[in-house]
Amino acid sequence: YDVILFAIKDIEHVTIPSNIKKIDPSAFYSAKNIITFEFAPNSYLETICRSSFFGASLSKIVIPDSVKVIEDCAFENIYMKDIEVIISENSELQSIGLCAFRRTNIKHIFIPKFVTSIGSSAFYECGNLENILLPQELTTIKREAFFDCYHLKKVRIPQKVELIEDRVFLGCSELESIEVEAENPFYMSAEGVLWNKTQSTLVMIPKGYKKTF
């Protein structure tokens, strides 16, 4: 076997065997009694499916390097205080789906280099999120991806980003500036304000912007 289909809701101790390649939709949905959770070393896991851990009681998640896809709502509504999500620099992750970490109490997250798309509402209302480093291969940031991330202060847009959908940073009350790498052919930043490349369209003034505009 290489797929986890379903776990009992009152499960307390979880170790995902290394041979597992996929965790099916809602496999650990609302598993609120989890005390310990880990992936076995040398994991072959590739896909964390939709709502796999929706509402589960996880305090620390170490995503195996082999994971390529985190699907929609995979870790949504995890309210444990100061949850830690660890993704290494060697991660093969390519896609973060719709609402993947929505309303989850994470403070920091590293998005690895192969990720090209961040889904709509992926980090929606992650009110404790303070730092986010966007990867160089990123091309698309979808609608409301970082909506209401109140404590996010600075963001740097990589050079390959070609689409920033609407309301991406709406409600980020402490966001002071949005910087853009100079080589980006689609967007630019002028004193922390986000424009299109020709500066003919104002994309966004950060909510925490402190200068007079």
JSON list of C-alpha atoms in Angstrom, two decimals:
[
{"chain": "A", "resi": 1, "resn": "TYR", "atom": "CA", "xyz": [0.00, 0.00, 0.00]},
{"chain": "A", "resi": 2, "resn": "ASP", "atom": "CA", "xyz": [1.15, 3.59, -0.62]},
{"chain": "A", "resi": 3, "resn": "VAL", "atom": "CA", "xyz": [-1.98, 5.67, 0.10]},
{"chain": "A", "resi": 4, "resn": "ILE", "atom": "CA", "xyz": [-3.55, 6.67, 3.42]},
{"chain": "A", "resi": 5, "resn": "LEU", "atom": "CA", "xyz": [-7.31, 6.69, 2.93]},
{"chain": "A", "resi": 6, "resn": "PHE", "atom": "CA", "xyz": [-8.72, 7.47, 6.37]},
{"chain": "A", "resi": 7, "resn": "ALA", "atom": "CA", "xyz": [-7.77, 7.71, 10.04]},
{"chain": "A", "resi": 8, "resn": "ILE", "atom": "CA", "xyz": [-10.02, 7.39, 13.07]},
{"chain": "A", "resi": 9, "resn": "LYS", "atom": "CA", "xyz": [-10.98, 10.78, 14.49]},
{"chain": "A", "resi": 10, "resn": "ASP", "atom": "CA", "xyz": [-9.71, 10.09, 18.02]},
{"chain": "A", "resi": 11, "resn": "ILE", "atom": "CA", "xyz": [-6.23, 9.03, 16.90]},
{"chain": "A", "resi": 12, "resn": "GLU", "atom": "CA", "xyz": [-3.52, 10.37, 19.24]},
{"chain": "A", "resi": 13, "resn": "HIS", "atom": "CA", "xyz": [-0.14, 9.28, 17.86]},
{"chain": "A", "resi": 14, "resn": "VAL", "atom": "CA", "xyz": [0.62, 9.40, 14.14]},
{"chain": "A", "resi": 15, "resn": "THR", "atom": "CA", "xyz": [3.68, 8.29, 12.18]},
{"chain": "A", "resi": 16, "resn": "ILE", "atom": "CA", "xyz": [3.27, 8.33, 8.40]},
{"chain": "A", "resi": 17, "resn": "PRO", "atom": "CA", "xyz": [5.31, 5.40, 6.97]},
{"chain": "A", "resi": 18, "resn": "SER", "atom": "CA", "xyz": [8.02, 6.26, 4.46]},
{"chain": "A", "resi": 19, "resn": "ASN", "atom": "CA", "xyz": [6.42, 4.26, 1.63]},
{"chain": "A", "resi": 20, "resn": "ILE", "atom": "CA", "xyz": [3.25, 6.38, 1.59]},
{"chain": "A", "resi": 21, "resn": "LYS", "atom": "CA", "xyz": [3.01, 8.49, -1.59]},
{"chain": "A", "resi": 22, "resn": "LYS", "atom": "CA", "xyz": [-0.38, 10.12, -1.08]},
{"chain": "A", "resi": 23, "resn": "ILE", "atom": "CA", "xyz": [-2.62, 11.16, 1.80]},
{"chain": "A", "resi": 24, "resn": "ASP", "atom": "CA", "xyz": [-6.19, 11.09, 0.53]},
{"chain": "A", "resi": 25, "resn": "PRO", "atom": "CA", "xyz": [-8.74, 13.91, 0.89]},
{"chain": "A", "resi": 26, "resn": "SER", "atom": "CA", "xyz": [-9.97, 14.45, 4.46]},
{"chain": "A", "resi": 27, "resn": "ALA", "atom": "CA", "xyz": [-7.90, 11.54, 5.79]},
{"chain": "A", "resi": 28, "resn": "PHE", "atom": "CA", "xyz": [-7.23, 13.30, 9.11]},
{"chain": "A", "resi": 29, "resn": "TYR", "atom": "CA", "xyz": [-10.13, 15.77, 8.87]},
{"chain": "A", "resi": 30, "resn": "SER", "atom": "CA", "xyz": [-10.89, 17.31, 12.29]},
{"chain": "A", "resi": 31, "resn": "ALA", "atom": "CA", "xyz": [-8.62, 14.84, 14.13]},
{"chain": "A", "resi": 32, "resn": "LYS", "atom": "CA", "xyz": [-8.50, 16.94, 17.28]},
{"chain": "A", "resi": 33, "resn": "ASN", "atom": "CA", "xyz": [-6.88, 14.43, 19.65]},
{"chain": "A", "resi": 34, "resn": "ILE", "atom": "CA", "xyz": [-3.51, 14.17, 17.94]},
{"chain": "A", "resi": 35, "resn": "ILE", "atom": "CA", "xyz": [-0.66, 14.43, 20.47]},
{"chain": "A", "resi": 36, "resn": "THR", "atom": "CA", "xyz": [2.33, 13.48, 18.32]},
{"chain": "A", "resi": 37, "resn": "PHE", "atom": "CA", "xyz": [2.63, 13.61, 14.54]},
{"chain": "A", "resi": 38, "resn": "GLU", "atom": "CA", "xyz": [5.59, 12.84, 12.27]},
{"chain": "A", "resi": 39, "resn": "PHE", "atom": "CA", "xyz": [6.62, 11.54, 8.89]},
{"chain": "A", "resi": 40, "resn": "ALA", "atom": "CA", "xyz": [9.05, 8.62, 8.94]},
{"chain": "A", "resi": 41, "resn": "PRO", "atom": "CA", "xyz": [12.55, 9.34, 7.60]},
{"chain": "A", "resi": 42, "resn": "ASN", "atom": "CA", "xyz": [13.20, 9.00, 3.85]},
{"chain": "A", "resi": 43, "resn": "SER", "atom": "CA", "xyz": [9.57, 9.65, 2.99]},
{"chain": "A", "resi": 44, "resn": "TYR", "atom": "CA", "xyz": [8.28, 9.08, -0.56]},
{"chain": "A", "resi": 45, "resn": "LEU", "atom": "CA", "xyz": [5.19, 11.23, 0.01]},
{"chain": "A", "resi": 46, "resn": "GLU", "atom": "CA", "xyz": [4.30, 13.29, -3.08]},
{"chain": "A", "resi": 47, "resn": "THR", "atom": "CA", "xyz": [0.77, 14.61, -2.57]},
{"chain": "A", "resi": 48, "resn": "ILE", "atom": "CA", "xyz": [-1.11, 15.95, 0.44]},
{"chain": "A", "resi": 49, "resn": "CYS", "atom": "CA", "xyz": [-4.68, 15.97, -0.84]},
{"chain": "A", "resi": 50, "resn": "ARG", "atom": "CA", "xyz": [-7.58, 18.32, -0.29]},
{"chain": "A", "resi": 51, "resn": "SER", "atom": "CA", "xyz": [-8.55, 18.87, 3.36]},
{"chain": "A", "resi": 52, "resn": "SER", "atom": "CA", "xyz": [-6.23, 16.07, 4.51]},
{"chain": "A", "resi": 53, "resn": "PHE", "atom": "CA", "xyz": [-5.58, 17.77, 7.85]},
{"chain": "A", "resi": 54, "resn": "PHE", "atom": "CA", "xyz": [-8.42, 20.29, 7.94]},
{"chain": "A", "resi": 55, "resn": "GLY", "atom": "CA", "xyz": [-9.03, 21.26, 11.56]},
{"chain": "A", "resi": 56, "resn": "ALA", "atom": "CA", "xyz": [-6.59, 18.69, 12.97]},
{"chain": "A", "resi": 57, "resn": "SER", "atom": "CA", "xyz": [-4.70, 19.39, 16.21]},
{"chain": "A", "resi": 58, "resn": "LEU", "atom": "CA", "xyz": [-1.17, 19.71, 14.86]},
{"chain": "A", "resi": 59, "resn": "SER", "atom": "CA", "xyz": [1.47, 21.82, 16.58]},
{"chain": "A", "resi": 60, "resn": "LYS", "atom": "CA", "xyz": [4.39, 20.97, 14.30]},
{"chain": "A", "resi": 61, "resn": "ILE", "atom": "CA", "xyz": [4.43, 19.89, 10.66]},
{"chain": "A", "resi": 62, "resn": "VAL", "atom": "CA", "xyz": [7.65, 18.91, 8.90]},
{"chain": "A", "resi": 63, "resn": "ILE", "atom": "CA", "xyz": [6.79, 18.60, 5.21]},
{"chain": "A", "resi": 64, "resn": "PRO", "atom": "CA", "xyz": [8.91, 15.85, 3.58]},
{"chain": "A", "resi": 65, "resn": "ASP", "atom": "CA", "xyz": [11.21, 17.04, 0.80]},
{"chain": "A", "resi": 66, "resn": "SER", "atom": "CA", "xyz": [9.51, 14.63, -1.63]},
{"chain": "A", "resi": 67, "resn": "VAL", "atom": "CA", "xyz": [6.13, 16.42, -1.46]},
{"chain": "A", "resi": 68, "resn": "LYS", "atom": "CA", "xyz": [5.34, 18.13, -4.76]},
{"chain": "A", "resi": 69, "resn": "VAL", "atom": "CA", "xyz": [1.75, 19.25, -4.20]},
{"chain": "A", "resi": 70, "resn": "ILE", "atom": "CA", "xyz": [-0.16, 20.60, -1.22]},
{"chain": "A", "resi": 71, "resn": "GLU", "atom": "CA", "xyz": [-3.76, 20.62, -2.38]},
{"chain": "A", "resi": 72, "resn": "ASP", "atom": "CA", "xyz": [-6.67, 22.90, -1.50]},
{"chain": "A", "resi": 73, "resn": "CYS", "atom": "CA", "xyz": [-7.50, 23.31, 2.21]},
{"chain": "A", "resi": 74, "resn": "ALA", "atom": "CA", "xyz": [-4.88, 20.70, 3.19]},
{"chain": "A", "resi": 75, "resn": "PHE", "atom": "CA", "xyz": [-3.99, 22.41, 6.49]},
{"chain": "A", "resi": 76, "resn": "GLU", "atom": "CA", "xyz": [-6.90, 24.82, 6.83]},
{"chain": "A", "resi": 77, "resn": "ASN", "atom": "CA", "xyz": [-8.33, 25.83, 10.22]},
{"chain": "A", "resi": 78, "resn": "ILE", "atom": "CA", "xyz": [-5.55, 24.48, 12.42]},
{"chain": "A", "resi": 79, "resn": "TYR", "atom": "CA", "xyz": [-5.96, 26.67, 15.49]},
{"chain": "A", "resi": 80, "resn": "MET", "atom": "CA", "xyz": [-3.17, 25.28, 17.65]},
{"chain": "A", "resi": 81, "resn": "LYS", "atom": "CA", "xyz": [-1.21, 28.16, 19.17]},
{"chain": "A", "resi": 82, "resn": "ASP", "atom": "CA", "xyz": [2.00, 29.03, 17.29]},
{"chain": "A", "resi": 83, "resn": "ILE", "atom": "CA", "xyz": [1.96, 26.06, 14.94]},
{"chain": "A", "resi": 84, "resn": "GLU", "atom": "CA", "xyz": [5.34, 25.37, 13.32]},
{"chain": "A", "resi": 85, "resn": "VAL", "atom": "CA", "xyz": [5.49, 24.45, 9.63]},
{"chain": "A", "resi": 86, "resn": "ILE", "atom": "CA", "xyz": [8.93, 23.36, 8.42]},
{"chain": "A", "resi": 87, "resn": "ILE", "atom": "CA", "xyz": [9.78, 23.13, 4.73]},
{"chain": "A", "resi": 88, "resn": "SER", "atom": "CA", "xyz": [13.44, 22.66, 3.87]},
{"chain": "A", "resi": 89, "resn": "GLU", "atom": "CA", "xyz": [15.50, 24.29, 1.11]},
{"chain": "A", "resi": 90, "resn": "ASN", "atom": "CA", "xyz": [15.72, 20.88, -0.59]},
{"chain": "A", "resi": 91, "resn": "SER", "atom": "CA", "xyz": [11.95, 20.60, -0.92]},
{"chain": "A", "resi": 92, "resn": "GLU", "atom": "CA", "xyz": [10.51, 19.55, -4.30]},
{"chain": "A", "resi": 93, "resn": "LEU", "atom": "CA", "xyz": [7.22, 21.35, -3.57]},
{"chain": "A", "resi": 94, "resn": "GLN", "atom": "CA", "xyz": [5.77, 22.98, -6.71]},
{"chain": "A", "resi": 95, "resn": "SER", "atom": "CA", "xyz": [2.23, 24.05, -5.86]},
{"chain": "A", "resi": 96, "resn": "ILE", "atom": "CA", "xyz": [0.35, 25.40, -2.83]},
{"chain": "A", "resi": 97, "resn": "GLY", "atom": "CA", "xyz": [-3.39, 25.13, -3.36]},
{"chain": "A", "resi": 98, "resn": "LEU", "atom": "CA", "xyz": [-6.47, 27.18, -2.59]},
{"chain": "A", "resi": 99, "resn": "CYS", "atom": "CA", "xyz": [-6.86, 27.84, 1.16]},
{"chain": "A", "resi": 100, "resn": "ALA", "atom": "CA", "xyz": [-3.99, 25.42, 1.87]},
{"chain": "A", "resi": 101, "resn": "PHE", "atom": "CA", "xyz": [-3.05, 27.08, 5.18]},
{"chain": "A", "resi": 102, "resn": "ARG", "atom": "CA", "xyz": [-6.11, 29.29, 5.63]},
{"chain": "A", "resi": 103, "resn": "ARG", "atom": "CA", "xyz": [-6.76, 30.37, 9.25]},
{"chain": "A", "resi": 104, "resn": "THR", "atom": "CA", "xyz": [-3.76, 28.45, 10.57]},
{"chain": "A", "resi": 105, "resn": "ASN", "atom": "CA", "xyz": [-1.66, 30.02, 13.35]},
{"chain": "A", "resi": 106, "resn": "ILE", "atom": "CA", "xyz": [1.74, 29.99, 11.67]},
{"chain": "A", "resi": 107, "resn": "LYS", "atom": "CA", "xyz": [4.33, 32.72, 12.31]},
{"chain": "A", "resi": 108, "resn": "HIS", "atom": "CA", "xyz": [6.92, 31.86, 9.68]},
{"chain": "A", "resi": 109, "resn": "ILE", "atom": "CA", "xyz": [6.97, 29.74, 6.57]},
{"chain": "A", "resi": 110, "resn": "PHE", "atom": "CA", "xyz": [9.62, 29.08, 3.93]},
{"chain": "A", "resi": 111, "resn": "ILE", "atom": "CA", "xyz": [8.27, 28.65, 0.40]},
{"chain": "A", "resi": 112, "resn": "PRO", "atom": "CA", "xyz": [10.81, 26.59, -1.57]},
{"chain": "A", "resi": 113, "resn": "LYS", "atom": "CA", "xyz": [12.38, 27.42, -4.91]},
{"chain": "A", "resi": 114, "resn": "PHE", "atom": "CA", "xyz": [10.26, 25.22, -7.22]},
{"chain": "A", "resi": 115, "resn": "VAL", "atom": "CA", "xyz": [6.89, 26.71, -6.22]},
{"chain": "A", "resi": 116, "resn": "THR", "atom": "CA", "xyz": [5.42, 28.58, -9.20]},
{"chain": "A", "resi": 117, "resn": "SER", "atom": "CA", "xyz": [1.92, 29.29, -7.91]},
{"chain": "A", "resi": 118, "resn": "ILE", "atom": "CA", "xyz": [0.35, 30.26, -4.59]},
{"chain": "A", "resi": 119, "resn": "GLY", "atom": "CA", "xyz": [-3.37, 29.53, -4.61]},
{"chain": "A", "resi": 120, "resn": "SER", "atom": "CA", "xyz": [-6.26, 31.81, -3.73]},
{"chain": "A", "resi": 121, "resn": "SER", "atom": "CA", "xyz": [-6.60, 32.39, 0.02]},
{"chain": "A", "resi": 122, "resn": "ALA", "atom": "CA", "xyz": [-3.64, 30.06, 0.63]},
{"chain": "A", "resi": 123, "resn": "PHE", "atom": "CA", "xyz": [-2.63, 32.01, 3.77]},
{"chain": "A", "resi": 124, "resn": "TYR", "atom": "CA", "xyz": [-5.96, 33.81, 4.31]},
{"chain": "A", "resi": 125, "resn": "GLU", "atom": "CA", "xyz": [-6.29, 35.12, 7.89]},
{"chain": "A", "resi": 126, "resn": "CYS", "atom": "CA", "xyz": [-2.98, 33.69, 9.05]},
{"chain": "A", "resi": 127, "resn": "GLY", "atom": "CA", "xyz": [-2.96, 36.52, 11.55]},
{"chain": "A", "resi": 128, "resn": "ASN", "atom": "CA", "xyz": [0.31, 35.49, 13.22]},
{"chain": "A", "resi": 129, "resn": "LEU", "atom": "CA", "xyz": [2.33, 35.29, 10.00]},
{"chain": "A", "resi": 130, "resn": "GLU", "atom": "CA", "xyz": [5.26, 37.70, 10.28]},
{"chain": "A", "resi": 131, "resn": "ASN", "atom": "CA", "xyz": [7.69, 36.68, 7.54]},
{"chain": "A", "resi": 132, "resn": "ILE", "atom": "CA", "xyz": [7.29, 35.31, 4.05]},
{"chain": "A", "resi": 133, "resn": "LEU", "atom": "CA", "xyz": [10.08, 34.79, 1.50]},
{"chain": "A", "resi": 134, "resn": "LEU", "atom": "CA", "xyz": [8.72, 34.26, -2.00]},
{"chain": "A", "resi": 135, "resn": "PRO", "atom": "CA", "xyz": [10.72, 31.92, -4.29]},
{"chain": "A", "resi": 136, "resn": "GLN", "atom": "CA", "xyz": [12.50, 32.91, -7.48]},
{"chain": "A", "resi": 137, "resn": "GLU", "atom": "CA", "xyz": [10.45, 30.61, -9.74]},
{"chain": "A", "resi": 138, "resn": "LEU", "atom": "CA", "xyz": [7.11, 32.03, -8.57]},
{"chain": "A", "resi": 139, "resn": "THR", "atom": "CA", "xyz": [4.94, 33.32, -11.42]},
{"chain": "A", "resi": 140, "resn": "THR", "atom": "CA", "xyz": [1.44, 33.64, -9.93]},
{"chain": "A", "resi": 141, "resn": "ILE", "atom": "CA", "xyz": [0.00, 34.89, -6.65]},
{"chain": "A", "resi": 142, "resn": "LYS", "atom": "CA", "xyz": [-3.73, 34.29, -6.68]},
{"chain": "A", "resi": 143, "resn": "ARG", "atom": "CA", "xyz": [-6.62, 36.22, -5.18]},
{"chain": "A", "resi": 144, "resn": "GLU", "atom": "CA", "xyz": [-6.52, 36.93, -1.43]},
{"chain": "A", "resi": 145, "resn": "ALA", "atom": "CA", "xyz": [-3.46, 34.72, -0.96]},
{"chain": "A", "resi": 146, "resn": "PHE", "atom": "CA", "xyz": [-2.31, 36.73, 2.08]},
{"chain": "A", "resi": 147, "resn": "PHE", "atom": "CA", "xyz": [-5.60, 38.40, 3.01]},
{"chain": "A", "resi": 148, "resn": "ASP", "atom": "CA", "xyz": [-5.68, 39.64, 6.63]},
{"chain": "A", "resi": 149, "resn": "CYS", "atom": "CA", "xyz": [-2.14, 38.55, 7.50]},
{"chain": "A", "resi": 150, "resn": "TYR", "atom": "CA", "xyz": [-2.10, 41.37, 10.04]},
{"chain": "A", "resi": 151, "resn": "HIS", "atom": "CA", "xyz": [1.53, 41.11, 11.19]},
{"chain": "A", "resi": 152, "resn": "LEU", "atom": "CA", "xyz": [3.16, 40.81, 7.77]},
{"chain": "A", "resi": 153, "resn": "LYS", "atom": "CA", "xyz": [5.44, 43.84, 7.44]},
{"chain": "A", "resi": 154, "resn": "LYS", "atom": "CA", "xyz": [7.41, 43.53, 4.21]},
{"chain": "A", "resi": 155, "resn": "VAL", "atom": "CA", "xyz": [7.10, 41.57, 0.98]},
{"chain": "A", "resi": 156, "resn": "ARG", "atom": "CA", "xyz": [9.50, 41.24, -1.95]},
{"chain": "A", "resi": 157, "resn": "ILE", "atom": "CA", "xyz": [8.09, 40.20, -5.33]},
{"chain": "A", "resi": 158, "resn": "PRO", "atom": "CA", "xyz": [10.50, 37.98, -7.34]},
{"chain": "A", "resi": 159, "resn": "GLN", "atom": "CA", "xyz": [11.47, 38.70, -10.92]},
{"chain": "A", "resi": 160, "resn": "LYS", "atom": "CA", "xyz": [9.34, 36.00, -12.61]},
{"chain": "A", "resi": 161, "resn": "VAL", "atom": "CA", "xyz": [6.00, 36.98, -11.07]},
{"chain": "A", "resi": 162, "resn": "GLU", "atom": "CA", "xyz": [3.70, 37.91, -13.95]},
{"chain": "A", "resi": 163, "resn": "LEU", "atom": "CA", "xyz": [0.31, 37.86, -12.23]},
{"chain": "A", "resi": 164, "resn": "ILE", "atom": "CA", "xyz": [-0.74, 39.28, -8.88]},
{"chain": "A", "resi": 165, "resn": "GLU", "atom": "CA", "xyz": [-4.49, 38.90, -8.57]},
{"chain": "A", "resi": 166, "resn": "ASP", "atom": "CA", "xyz": [-6.76, 41.27, -6.65]},
{"chain": "A", "resi": 167, "resn": "ARG", "atom": "CA", "xyz": [-6.92, 41.60, -2.85]},
{"chain": "A", "resi": 168, "resn": "VAL", "atom": "CA", "xyz": [-3.71, 39.58, -2.37]},
{"chain": "A", "resi": 169, "resn": "PHE", "atom": "CA", "xyz": [-2.49, 41.72, 0.55]},
{"chain": "A", "resi": 170, "resn": "LEU", "atom": "CA", "xyz": [-5.79, 43.30, 1.57]},
{"chain": "A", "resi": 171, "resn": "GLY", "atom": "CA", "xyz": [-6.17, 43.66, 5.34]},
{"chain": "A", "resi": 172, "resn": "CYS", "atom": "CA", "xyz": [-2.44, 43.34, 6.01]},
{"chain": "A", "resi": 173, "resn": "SER", "atom": "CA", "xyz": [-2.59, 46.26, 8.43]},
{"chain": "A", "resi": 174, "resn": "GLU", "atom": "CA", "xyz": [1.12, 46.26, 9.34]},
{"chain": "A", "resi": 175, "resn": "LEU", "atom": "CA", "xyz": [2.43, 45.84, 5.79]},
{"chain": "A", "resi": 176, "resn": "GLU", "atom": "CA", "xyz": [4.71, 48.85, 5.27]},
{"chain": "A", "resi": 177, "resn": "SER", "atom": "CA", "xyz": [6.19, 48.19, 1.84]},
{"chain": "A", "resi": 178, "resn": "ILE", "atom": "CA", "xyz": [6.07, 45.94, -1.19]},
{"chain": "A", "resi": 179, "resn": "GLU", "atom": "CA", "xyz": [9.38, 45.64, -3.01]},
{"chain": "A", "resi": 180, "resn": "VAL", "atom": "CA", "xyz": [9.85, 44.22, -6.51]},
{"chain": "A", "resi": 181, "resn": "GLU", "atom": "CA", "xyz": [13.05, 42.85, -8.00]},
{"chain": "A", "resi": 182, "resn": "ALA", "atom": "CA", "xyz": [14.30, 45.23, -10.69]},
{"chain": "A", "resi": 183, "resn": "GLU", "atom": "CA", "xyz": [14.39, 42.51, -13.36]},
{"chain": "A", "resi": 184, "resn": "ASN", "atom": "CA", "xyz": [10.63, 41.84, -13.13]},
{"chain": "A", "resi": 185, "resn": "PRO", "atom": "CA", "xyz": [9.09, 42.83, -16.52]},
{"chain": "A", "resi": 186, "resn": "PHE", "atom": "CA", "xyz": [5.51, 43.14, -15.21]},
{"chain": "A", "resi": 187, "resn": "TYR", "atom": "CA", "xyz": [5.68, 45.03, -11.89]},
{"chain": "A", "resi": 188, "resn": "MET", "atom": "CA", "xyz": [7.76, 47.67, -10.15]},
{"chain": "A", "resi": 189, "resn": "SER", "atom": "CA", "xyz": [7.94, 49.31, -6.74]},
{"chain": "A", "resi": 190, "resn": "ALA", "atom": "CA", "xyz": [8.30, 53.01, -6.09]},
{"chain": "A", "resi": 191, "resn": "GLU", "atom": "CA", "xyz": [9.12, 53.78, -2.46]},
{"chain": "A", "resi": 192, "resn": "GLY", "atom": "CA", "xyz": [7.30, 50.66, -1.30]},
{"chain": "A", "resi": 193, "resn": "VAL", "atom": "CA", "xyz": [4.18, 51.14, -3.45]},
{"chain": "A", "resi": 194, "resn": "LEU", "atom": "CA", "xyz": [3.29, 48.47, -6.03]},
{"chain": "A", "resi": 195, "resn": "TRP", "atom": "CA", "xyz": [2.77, 49.52, -9.67]},
{"chain": "A", "resi": 196, "resn": "ASN", "atom": "CA", "xyz": [2.68, 47.85, -13.06]},
{"chain": "A", "resi": 197, "resn": "LYS", "atom": "CA", "xyz": [6.01, 48.06, -14.90]},
{"chain": "A", "resi": 198, "resn": "THR", "atom": "CA", "xyz": [5.20, 51.24, -16.82]},
{"chain": "A", "resi": 199, "resn": "GLN", "atom": "CA", "xyz": [3.83, 52.87, -13.67]},
{"chain": "A", "resi": 200, "resn": "SER", "atom": "CA", "xyz": [0.57, 53.57, -15.50]},
{"chain": "A", "resi": 201, "resn": "THR", "atom": "CA", "xyz": [-1.50, 51.45, -13.08]},
{"chain": "A", "resi": 202, "resn": "LEU", "atom": "CA", "xyz": [-1.36, 51.62, -9.31]},
{"chain": "A", "resi": 203, "resn": "VAL", "atom": "CA", "xyz": [-1.68, 48.05, -8.05]},
{"chain": "A", "resi": 204, "resn": "MET", "atom": "CA", "xyz": [-1.54, 48.57, -4.30]},
{"chain": "A", "resi": 205, "resn": "ILE", "atom": "CA", "xyz": [-0.56, 50.93, -1.52]},
{"chain": "A", "resi": 206, "resn": "PRO", "atom": "CA", "xyz": [0.35, 48.81, 1.53]},
{"chain": "A", "resi": 207, "resn": "LYS", "atom": "CA", "xyz": [-2.10, 49.36, 4.38]},
{"chain": "A", "resi": 208, "resn": "GLY", "atom": "CA", "xyz": [0.71, 50.14, 6.83]},
{"chain": "A", "resi": 209, "resn": "TYR", "atom": "CA", "xyz": [2.42, 52.57, 4.44]},
{"chain": "A", "resi": 210, "resn": "LYS", "atom": "CA", "xyz": [3.85, 55.41, 6.52]},
{"chain": "A", "resi": 211, "resn": "LYS", "atom": "CA", "xyz": [4.83, 57.94, 3.86]},
{"chain": "A", "resi": 212, "resn": "THR", "atom": "CA", "xyz": [2.58, 60.56, 2.32]},
{"chain": "A", "resi": 213, "resn": "PHE", "atom": "CA", "xyz": [1.31, 59.40, -1.06]}
]
